[in-house]
Structure formats: structure tokens, C-alpha cells
Coordinates of C-alpha atoms and ligand atoms in Angstrom, one line a residue:
X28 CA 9.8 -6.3 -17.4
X29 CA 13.1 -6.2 -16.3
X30 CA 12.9 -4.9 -12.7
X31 CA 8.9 -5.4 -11.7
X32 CA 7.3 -9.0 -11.6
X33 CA 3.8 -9.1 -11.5
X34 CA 1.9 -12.9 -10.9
X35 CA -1.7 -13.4 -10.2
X36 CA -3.3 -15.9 -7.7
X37 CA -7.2 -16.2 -7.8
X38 CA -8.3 -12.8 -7.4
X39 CA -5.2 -11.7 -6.1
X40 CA -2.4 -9.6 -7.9
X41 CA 1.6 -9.7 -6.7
X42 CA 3.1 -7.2 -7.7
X43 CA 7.2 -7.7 -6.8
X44 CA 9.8 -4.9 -7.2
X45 CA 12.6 -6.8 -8.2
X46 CA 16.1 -5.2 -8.1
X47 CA 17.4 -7.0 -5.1
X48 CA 21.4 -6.2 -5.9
X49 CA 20.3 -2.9 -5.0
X50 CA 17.8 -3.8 -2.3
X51 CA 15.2 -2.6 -4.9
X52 CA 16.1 0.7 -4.5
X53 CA 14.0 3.0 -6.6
X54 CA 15.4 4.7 -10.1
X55 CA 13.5 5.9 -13.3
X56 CA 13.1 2.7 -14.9
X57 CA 11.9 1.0 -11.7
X58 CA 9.1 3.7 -11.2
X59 CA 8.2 3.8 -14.9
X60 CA 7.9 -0.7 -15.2
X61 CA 5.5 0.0 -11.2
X62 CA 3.7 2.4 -13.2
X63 CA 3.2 0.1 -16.6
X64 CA 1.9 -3.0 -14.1
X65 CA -1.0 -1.2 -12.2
X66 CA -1.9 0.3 -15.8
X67 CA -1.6 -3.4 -16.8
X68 CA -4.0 -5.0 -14.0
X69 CA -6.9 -6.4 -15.3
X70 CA -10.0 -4.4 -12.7
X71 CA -11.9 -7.2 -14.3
X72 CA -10.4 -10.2 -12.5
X73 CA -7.9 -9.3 -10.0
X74 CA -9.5 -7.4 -6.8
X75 CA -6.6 -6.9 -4.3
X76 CA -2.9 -6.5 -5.0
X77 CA 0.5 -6.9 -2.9
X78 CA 2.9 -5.4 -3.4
X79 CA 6.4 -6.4 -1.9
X80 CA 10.3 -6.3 -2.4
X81 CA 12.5 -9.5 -3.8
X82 CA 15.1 -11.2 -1.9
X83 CA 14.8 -11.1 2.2
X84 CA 16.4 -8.1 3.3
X85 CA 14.4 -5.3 1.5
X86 CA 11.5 -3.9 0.5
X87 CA 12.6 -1.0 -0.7
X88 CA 15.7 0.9 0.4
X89 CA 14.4 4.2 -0.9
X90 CA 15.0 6.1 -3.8
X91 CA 18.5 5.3 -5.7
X92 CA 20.7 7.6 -4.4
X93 CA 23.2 7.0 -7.4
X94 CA 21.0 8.3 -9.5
X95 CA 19.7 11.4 -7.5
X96 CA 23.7 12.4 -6.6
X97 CA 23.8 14.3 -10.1
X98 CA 20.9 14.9 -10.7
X99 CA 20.1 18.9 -11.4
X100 CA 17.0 20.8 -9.6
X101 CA 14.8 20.4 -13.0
X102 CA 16.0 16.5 -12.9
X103 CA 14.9 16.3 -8.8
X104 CA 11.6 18.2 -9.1
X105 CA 10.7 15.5 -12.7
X106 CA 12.1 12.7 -10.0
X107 CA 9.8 13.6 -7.5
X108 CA 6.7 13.8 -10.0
X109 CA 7.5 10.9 -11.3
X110 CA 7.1 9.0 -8.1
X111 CA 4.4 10.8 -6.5
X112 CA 2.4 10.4 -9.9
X113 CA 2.5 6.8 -9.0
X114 CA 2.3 6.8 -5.2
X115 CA -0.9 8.7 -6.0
X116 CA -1.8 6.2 -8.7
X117 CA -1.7 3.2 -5.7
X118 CA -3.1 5.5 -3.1
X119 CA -6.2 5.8 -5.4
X120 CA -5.8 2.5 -7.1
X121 CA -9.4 0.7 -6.8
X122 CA -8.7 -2.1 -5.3
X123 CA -6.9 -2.4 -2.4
X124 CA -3.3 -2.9 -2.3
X125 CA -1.6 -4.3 0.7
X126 CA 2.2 -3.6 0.9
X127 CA 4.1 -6.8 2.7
X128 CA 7.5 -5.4 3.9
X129 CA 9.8 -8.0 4.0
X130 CA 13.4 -5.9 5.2
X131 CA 14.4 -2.5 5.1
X132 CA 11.7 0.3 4.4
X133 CA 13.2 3.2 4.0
X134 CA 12.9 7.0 2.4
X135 CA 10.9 6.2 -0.9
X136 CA 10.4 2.7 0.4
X137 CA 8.7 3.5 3.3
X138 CA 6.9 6.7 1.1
X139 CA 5.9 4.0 -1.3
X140 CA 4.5 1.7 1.7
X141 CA 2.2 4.3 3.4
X142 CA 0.7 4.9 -0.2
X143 CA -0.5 1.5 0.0
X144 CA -3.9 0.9 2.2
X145 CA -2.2 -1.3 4.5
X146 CA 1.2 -2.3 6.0
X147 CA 2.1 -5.5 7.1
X148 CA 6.1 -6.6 7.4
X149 CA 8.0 -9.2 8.5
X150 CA 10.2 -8.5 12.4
X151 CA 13.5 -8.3 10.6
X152 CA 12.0 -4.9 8.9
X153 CA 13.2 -1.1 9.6
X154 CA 11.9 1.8 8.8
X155 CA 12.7 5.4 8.1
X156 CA 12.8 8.8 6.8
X157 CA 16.6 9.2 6.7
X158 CA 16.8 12.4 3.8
X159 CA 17.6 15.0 6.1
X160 CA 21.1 13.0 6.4
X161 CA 21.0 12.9 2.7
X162 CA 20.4 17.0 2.0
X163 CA 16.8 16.7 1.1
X164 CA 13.3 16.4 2.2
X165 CA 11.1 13.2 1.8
X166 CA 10.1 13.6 -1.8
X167 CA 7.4 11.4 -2.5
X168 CA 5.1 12.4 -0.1
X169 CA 6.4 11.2 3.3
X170 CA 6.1 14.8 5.1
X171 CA 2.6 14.4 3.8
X172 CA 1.2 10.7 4.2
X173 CA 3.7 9.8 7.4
X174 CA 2.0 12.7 9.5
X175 CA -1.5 11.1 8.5
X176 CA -0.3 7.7 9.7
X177 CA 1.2 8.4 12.8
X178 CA 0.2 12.0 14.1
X179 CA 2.4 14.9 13.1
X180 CA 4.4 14.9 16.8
X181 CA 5.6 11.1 15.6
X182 CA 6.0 12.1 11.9
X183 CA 8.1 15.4 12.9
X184 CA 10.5 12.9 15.1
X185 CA 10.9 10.5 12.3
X186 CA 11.9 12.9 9.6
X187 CA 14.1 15.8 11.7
X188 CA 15.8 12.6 13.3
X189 CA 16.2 10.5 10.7
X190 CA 16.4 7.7 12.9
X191 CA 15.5 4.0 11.9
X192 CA 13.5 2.0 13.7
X193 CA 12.3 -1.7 14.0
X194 CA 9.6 -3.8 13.5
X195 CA 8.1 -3.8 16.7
X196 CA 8.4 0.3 17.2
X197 CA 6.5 0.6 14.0
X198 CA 4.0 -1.4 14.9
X199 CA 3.9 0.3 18.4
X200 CA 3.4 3.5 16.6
X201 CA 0.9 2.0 13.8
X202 CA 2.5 2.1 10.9
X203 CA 2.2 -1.4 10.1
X204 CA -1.1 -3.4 11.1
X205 CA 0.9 -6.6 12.1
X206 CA 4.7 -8.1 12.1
X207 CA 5.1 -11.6 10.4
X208 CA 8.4 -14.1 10.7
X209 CA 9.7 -13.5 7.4
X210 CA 8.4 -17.1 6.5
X211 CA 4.6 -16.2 7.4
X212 CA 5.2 -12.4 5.5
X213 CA 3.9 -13.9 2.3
X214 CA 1.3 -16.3 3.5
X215 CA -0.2 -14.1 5.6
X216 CA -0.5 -11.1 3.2
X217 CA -2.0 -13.6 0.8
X218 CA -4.3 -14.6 3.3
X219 CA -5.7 -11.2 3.9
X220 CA -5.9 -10.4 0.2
X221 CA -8.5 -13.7 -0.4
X222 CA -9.9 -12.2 2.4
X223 CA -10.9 -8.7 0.9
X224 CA -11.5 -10.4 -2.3
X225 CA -14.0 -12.8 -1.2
X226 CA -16.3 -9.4 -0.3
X227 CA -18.4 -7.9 -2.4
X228 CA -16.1 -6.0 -5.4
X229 CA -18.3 -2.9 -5.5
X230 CA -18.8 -2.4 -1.9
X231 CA -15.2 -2.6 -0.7
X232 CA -13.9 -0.3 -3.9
X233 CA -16.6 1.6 -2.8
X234 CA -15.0 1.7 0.9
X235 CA -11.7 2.4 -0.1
X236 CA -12.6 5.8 -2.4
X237 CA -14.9 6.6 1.1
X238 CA -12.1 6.4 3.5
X239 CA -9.4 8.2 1.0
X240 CA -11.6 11.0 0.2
X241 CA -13.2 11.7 3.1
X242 CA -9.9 12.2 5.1
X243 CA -9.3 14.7 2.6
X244 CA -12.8 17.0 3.7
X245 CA -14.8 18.4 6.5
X246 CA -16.9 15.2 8.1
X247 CA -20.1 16.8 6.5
X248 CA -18.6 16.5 3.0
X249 CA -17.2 13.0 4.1
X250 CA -20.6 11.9 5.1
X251 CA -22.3 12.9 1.8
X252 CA -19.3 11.6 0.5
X253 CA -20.2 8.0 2.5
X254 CA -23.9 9.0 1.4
X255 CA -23.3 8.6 -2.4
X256 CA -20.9 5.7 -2.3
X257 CA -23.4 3.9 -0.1
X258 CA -26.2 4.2 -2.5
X259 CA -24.2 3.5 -5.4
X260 CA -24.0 -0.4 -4.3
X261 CA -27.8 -0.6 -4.0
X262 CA -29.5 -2.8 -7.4
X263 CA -25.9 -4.3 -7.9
X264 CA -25.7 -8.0 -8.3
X265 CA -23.9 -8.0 -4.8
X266 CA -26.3 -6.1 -2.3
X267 CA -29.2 -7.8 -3.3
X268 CA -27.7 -11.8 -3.2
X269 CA -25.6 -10.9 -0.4
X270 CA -28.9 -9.5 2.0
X271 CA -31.2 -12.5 0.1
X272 CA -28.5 -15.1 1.0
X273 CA -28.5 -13.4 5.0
X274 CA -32.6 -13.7 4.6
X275 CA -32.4 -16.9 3.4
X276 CA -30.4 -18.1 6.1
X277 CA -32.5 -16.4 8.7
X278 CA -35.6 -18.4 8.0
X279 CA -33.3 -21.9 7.1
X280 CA -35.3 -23.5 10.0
X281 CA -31.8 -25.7 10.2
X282 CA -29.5 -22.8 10.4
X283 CA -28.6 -22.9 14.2
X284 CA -27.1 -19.3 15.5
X285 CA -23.7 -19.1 16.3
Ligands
DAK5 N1 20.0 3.7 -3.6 C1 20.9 3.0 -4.4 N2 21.5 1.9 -4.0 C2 21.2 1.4 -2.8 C3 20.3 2.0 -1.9 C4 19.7 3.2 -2.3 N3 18.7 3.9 -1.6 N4 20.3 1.3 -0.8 C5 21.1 0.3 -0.9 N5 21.7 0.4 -2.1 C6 22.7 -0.6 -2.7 C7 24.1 -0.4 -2.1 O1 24.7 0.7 -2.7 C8 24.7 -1.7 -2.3 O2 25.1 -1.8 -3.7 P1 26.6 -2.4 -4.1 O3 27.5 -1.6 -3.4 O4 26.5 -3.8 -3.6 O5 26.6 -2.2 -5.6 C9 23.6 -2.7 -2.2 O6 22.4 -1.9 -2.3 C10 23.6 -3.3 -0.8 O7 23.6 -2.3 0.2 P2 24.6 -2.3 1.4 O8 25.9 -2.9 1.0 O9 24.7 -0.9 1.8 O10 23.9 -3.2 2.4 P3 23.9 -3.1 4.0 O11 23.2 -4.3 4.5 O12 25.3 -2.9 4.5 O13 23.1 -1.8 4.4 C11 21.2 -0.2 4.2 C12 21.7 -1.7 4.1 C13 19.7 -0.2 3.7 C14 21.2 0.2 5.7 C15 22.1 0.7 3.4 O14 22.2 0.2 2.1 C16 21.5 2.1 3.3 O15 21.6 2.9 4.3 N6 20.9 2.4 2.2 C17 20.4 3.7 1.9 C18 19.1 3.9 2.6 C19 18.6 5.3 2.4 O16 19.2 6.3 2.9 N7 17.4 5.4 1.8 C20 16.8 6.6 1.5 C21 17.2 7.1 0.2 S1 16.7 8.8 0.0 C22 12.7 13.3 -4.1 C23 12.3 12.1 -4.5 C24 12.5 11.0 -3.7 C25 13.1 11.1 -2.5 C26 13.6 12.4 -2.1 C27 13.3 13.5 -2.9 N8 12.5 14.4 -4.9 C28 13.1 14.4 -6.2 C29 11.8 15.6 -4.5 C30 13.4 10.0 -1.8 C31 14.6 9.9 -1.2 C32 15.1 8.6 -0.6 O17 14.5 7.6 -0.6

């Protein structure tokens, strides 16, 4: 692929958008080679993904605006489809998928980021809506997923300002979980990936679909939604070594508590 690099480590995926010249701006081909990888990733072996920028100044610096400058209404509306056929495709990805945002986040780079189940970035990082200035609404669901994140007061003053802002605002504000040196970006994001993927496979897929569709429903329907995905982990290989192994350890005369 000539724009997307995608490595595995262990149980962990990397997934690198790699168009640094244009500080991996977004264009067709780049959106089409993101959506060949996570069709690519093999559910049976990799359980938690990251997904970053190249170089160490950008994660994404949003959608190319070369390419949207002549681009006709039909062309836009395709454009936006395209992209928020893959955000969705991450926001409902299995696994988790962890976006480590090493530099500028910004219009489609920060859309792409909040599709991701968790944010964390390195302090030289901004972030922002900045389309108004451009002529056009956020087009891959940052009116949409932003408001979610933040609260819709926040959200509003992002997008009708356009304003960027840093590291440590975003983190203020809870758009990213944590703020890395740019060294300890990586390392860390790792980290927390071998993290998720030492837990129980089913359970924590099972988590993620819980949380994503039950934000979507009244908290009744979330609750039977919890109620099925709950049940669904019971006879698995998982739930019964992981509560034998926590029984086992309980009666280890040895074992002292901690
Ligand atoms: N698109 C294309 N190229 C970009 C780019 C972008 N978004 N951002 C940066 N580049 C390119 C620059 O043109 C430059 O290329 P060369 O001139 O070297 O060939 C190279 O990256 C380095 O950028 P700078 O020279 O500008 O670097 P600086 O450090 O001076 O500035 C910057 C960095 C990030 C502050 C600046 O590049 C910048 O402001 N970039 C634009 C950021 C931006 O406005 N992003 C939001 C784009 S709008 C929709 C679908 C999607 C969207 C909307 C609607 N539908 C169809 C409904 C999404 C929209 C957006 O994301």
C-alpha cells in the first residue's frame, strides 16, 4: 500500500497513515488503502489496533483540501460517504482501536480520531474543527461524534469557532484520555493495547458493541442490550478458566491477599 502501513506486534495491530509530505492529509486513495487494512485484519490473531499518523508533526491534518477545492456537490456528498463509511467501519470495528495522536488533529483528522474508542496524543498535538473557515460543515461526522465526546455547549464552540486548541485543553475537556511526550506517544499506546489484549477476547468485544450501542438507545434497551452481551460470554473458553483460575486462587492456601 502506498499511503497506509499496517505492522503487527503480539496481539496488537498498527495501523499508520502514511502521507507525511502532506501531514497525512486525507484524499480518496488514502481512505480507500484505511479501508482495505481493517478489511485486511486478521479477528483471528490481532485483538486491539492503533491507529496513528507518520512523521512527528501530524496525525492527520484533515481531509485534503486540494482535492475537495474542485470537487462538484455529487463529488462532496461521494467524499463524505466515503469517509464516514469507514469512520463507521472503525467506530464498530470489533476490537478496539486506540488512536495515538502524535501532532496536528484536525477536521477529518480529529473526525477520524473520535471514531476510534480512545484518544491518547502526544503535548505537541492540536486539535480542531476548522470547516466553517473552509465553506463547509464537518463532513465525517464531527457535528455528530464531537457533541457525544464533549457535550454539545463544547462541541458548538469548537465548530462555529473554529478555533484550535492544544494538548492540554483537549484533555481538560476529555477528548483525549492522556497527553504523552511525543517519545512516550508510541510506547504508551502500545502499552495499553497489550493491556486490552491480555483480557478475555469475547468479553471486551463484547463491551465495546455494549457501550456503542447502548449510547445509541433508551437505558432500558441498553440494559437488555448489556443483558444479551452478558450472557453471550457464559460456556466460552474464557468465563469459565478465568472464574476457575480466580477459584483456584482463592483456596491456594499460599496465595496471600494483596
Ligand atoms: N489537505 C491537503 N494538504 C494539506 C493539508 C490538508 N488538510 N494540511 C496540510 N497540507 C499540506 C500543505 O499543503 C503542505 O504541502 P506543501 O505545500 O508542502 O506541498 C504540507 O501539508 C505542510 O503543511 P504546511 O506547510 O501548511 O505546514 P505548517 O506547519 O505551516 O502548517 C497546518 C500546518 C496543519 C496548521 C496547516 O497545514 C493547515 O492549516 N492545514 C489545513 C488544516 C485544515 O484546515 N484541516 C481541515 C481540512 S477540512 C466532507 C468531508 C470531509 C470534510 C468535510 C466535508 N464532505 C464531503 C461532506 C472534512 C474537512 C476537513 O478535514
Amino acid at each position: 500500500m502506498g499511503f497506509i502501513d499496517y505492522e503487527v506486534e503480539g496481539f496488537v495491530g498498527i495501523i499508520t497513515i502514511n502521507r507525511p509530505k502532506a501531514l497525512n492529509a486525507l484524499n480518496d486513495e488514502v481512505l480507500g488503502e484505511l479501508e482495505q487494512t481493517f478489511d485486511a485484519v486478521d479477528l483471528g490473531a490481532v485483538r486491539c489496533l492503533i491507529l496513528t499518523g507518520a512523521g512527528d508533526k501530524s496525525f492527520v491534518a484533515g481531509a485534503d483540501i486540494g482535492a475537495m477545492s474542485t470537487m462538484s456537490k455529487a463529488e462532496g456528498t461521494a467524499f463524505g460517504k466515503k469517509g464516514n463509511d469507514i469512520f463507521l467501519k472503525i467506530e464498530k470495528f470489533p476490537i478496539p482501536v486506540i488512536a495515538a495522536i502524535n501532532g496536528f488533529c484536525l477536521g477529518g483528522g480529529c473526525e477520524i480520531s473520535m471514531s476510534c474508542d480512545i484518544r491518547i496524543c502526544s503535548d505537541n498535538a492540536v486539535f480542531g474543527q476548522p470547516e466553517v473557515g473552509l465553506g463547509i460543515t464537518p463532513g465525517f461526522g464531527g457535528t455528530q461524534r464531537l457533541a457525544r465526546l464533549v457535550g454539545a455547549g463544547m462541541a458548538k464552540q469548537l465548530i462555529y469557532t473554529a478555533k484550535n486548541i492544544k494538548a492540554d485543553e483537549a484533555y481538560r475537556i476529555g477528548l483525549v484520555n492522556a497527553v504523552y511526550t511525543q517519545e512516550e506517544l508510541m510506547p504508551a499506546a502500545k502499552k495499553m493495547a497489550a493491556a486490552i489484549a491480555g483480557n478475555a477476547p469475547i468479553a471486551v468485544r463484547a463491551c465495546k458493541k455494549a457501550i456503542n450501542e447502548g449510547l445509541q438507545v433508551s437505558i432500558d434497551e441498553g440494559a437488555a442490550i448489556e443483558e444479551e452481551l452478558f450472557g453471550s460470554c457464559f460456556e466460552s473458553y474464557d468465563q469459565r478458566e478465568g472464574m476457575a483460575n480466580f477459584l483456584r486462587k482463592k483456596d491456594d492456601p499460599k496465595k496471600v491477599p494483596e
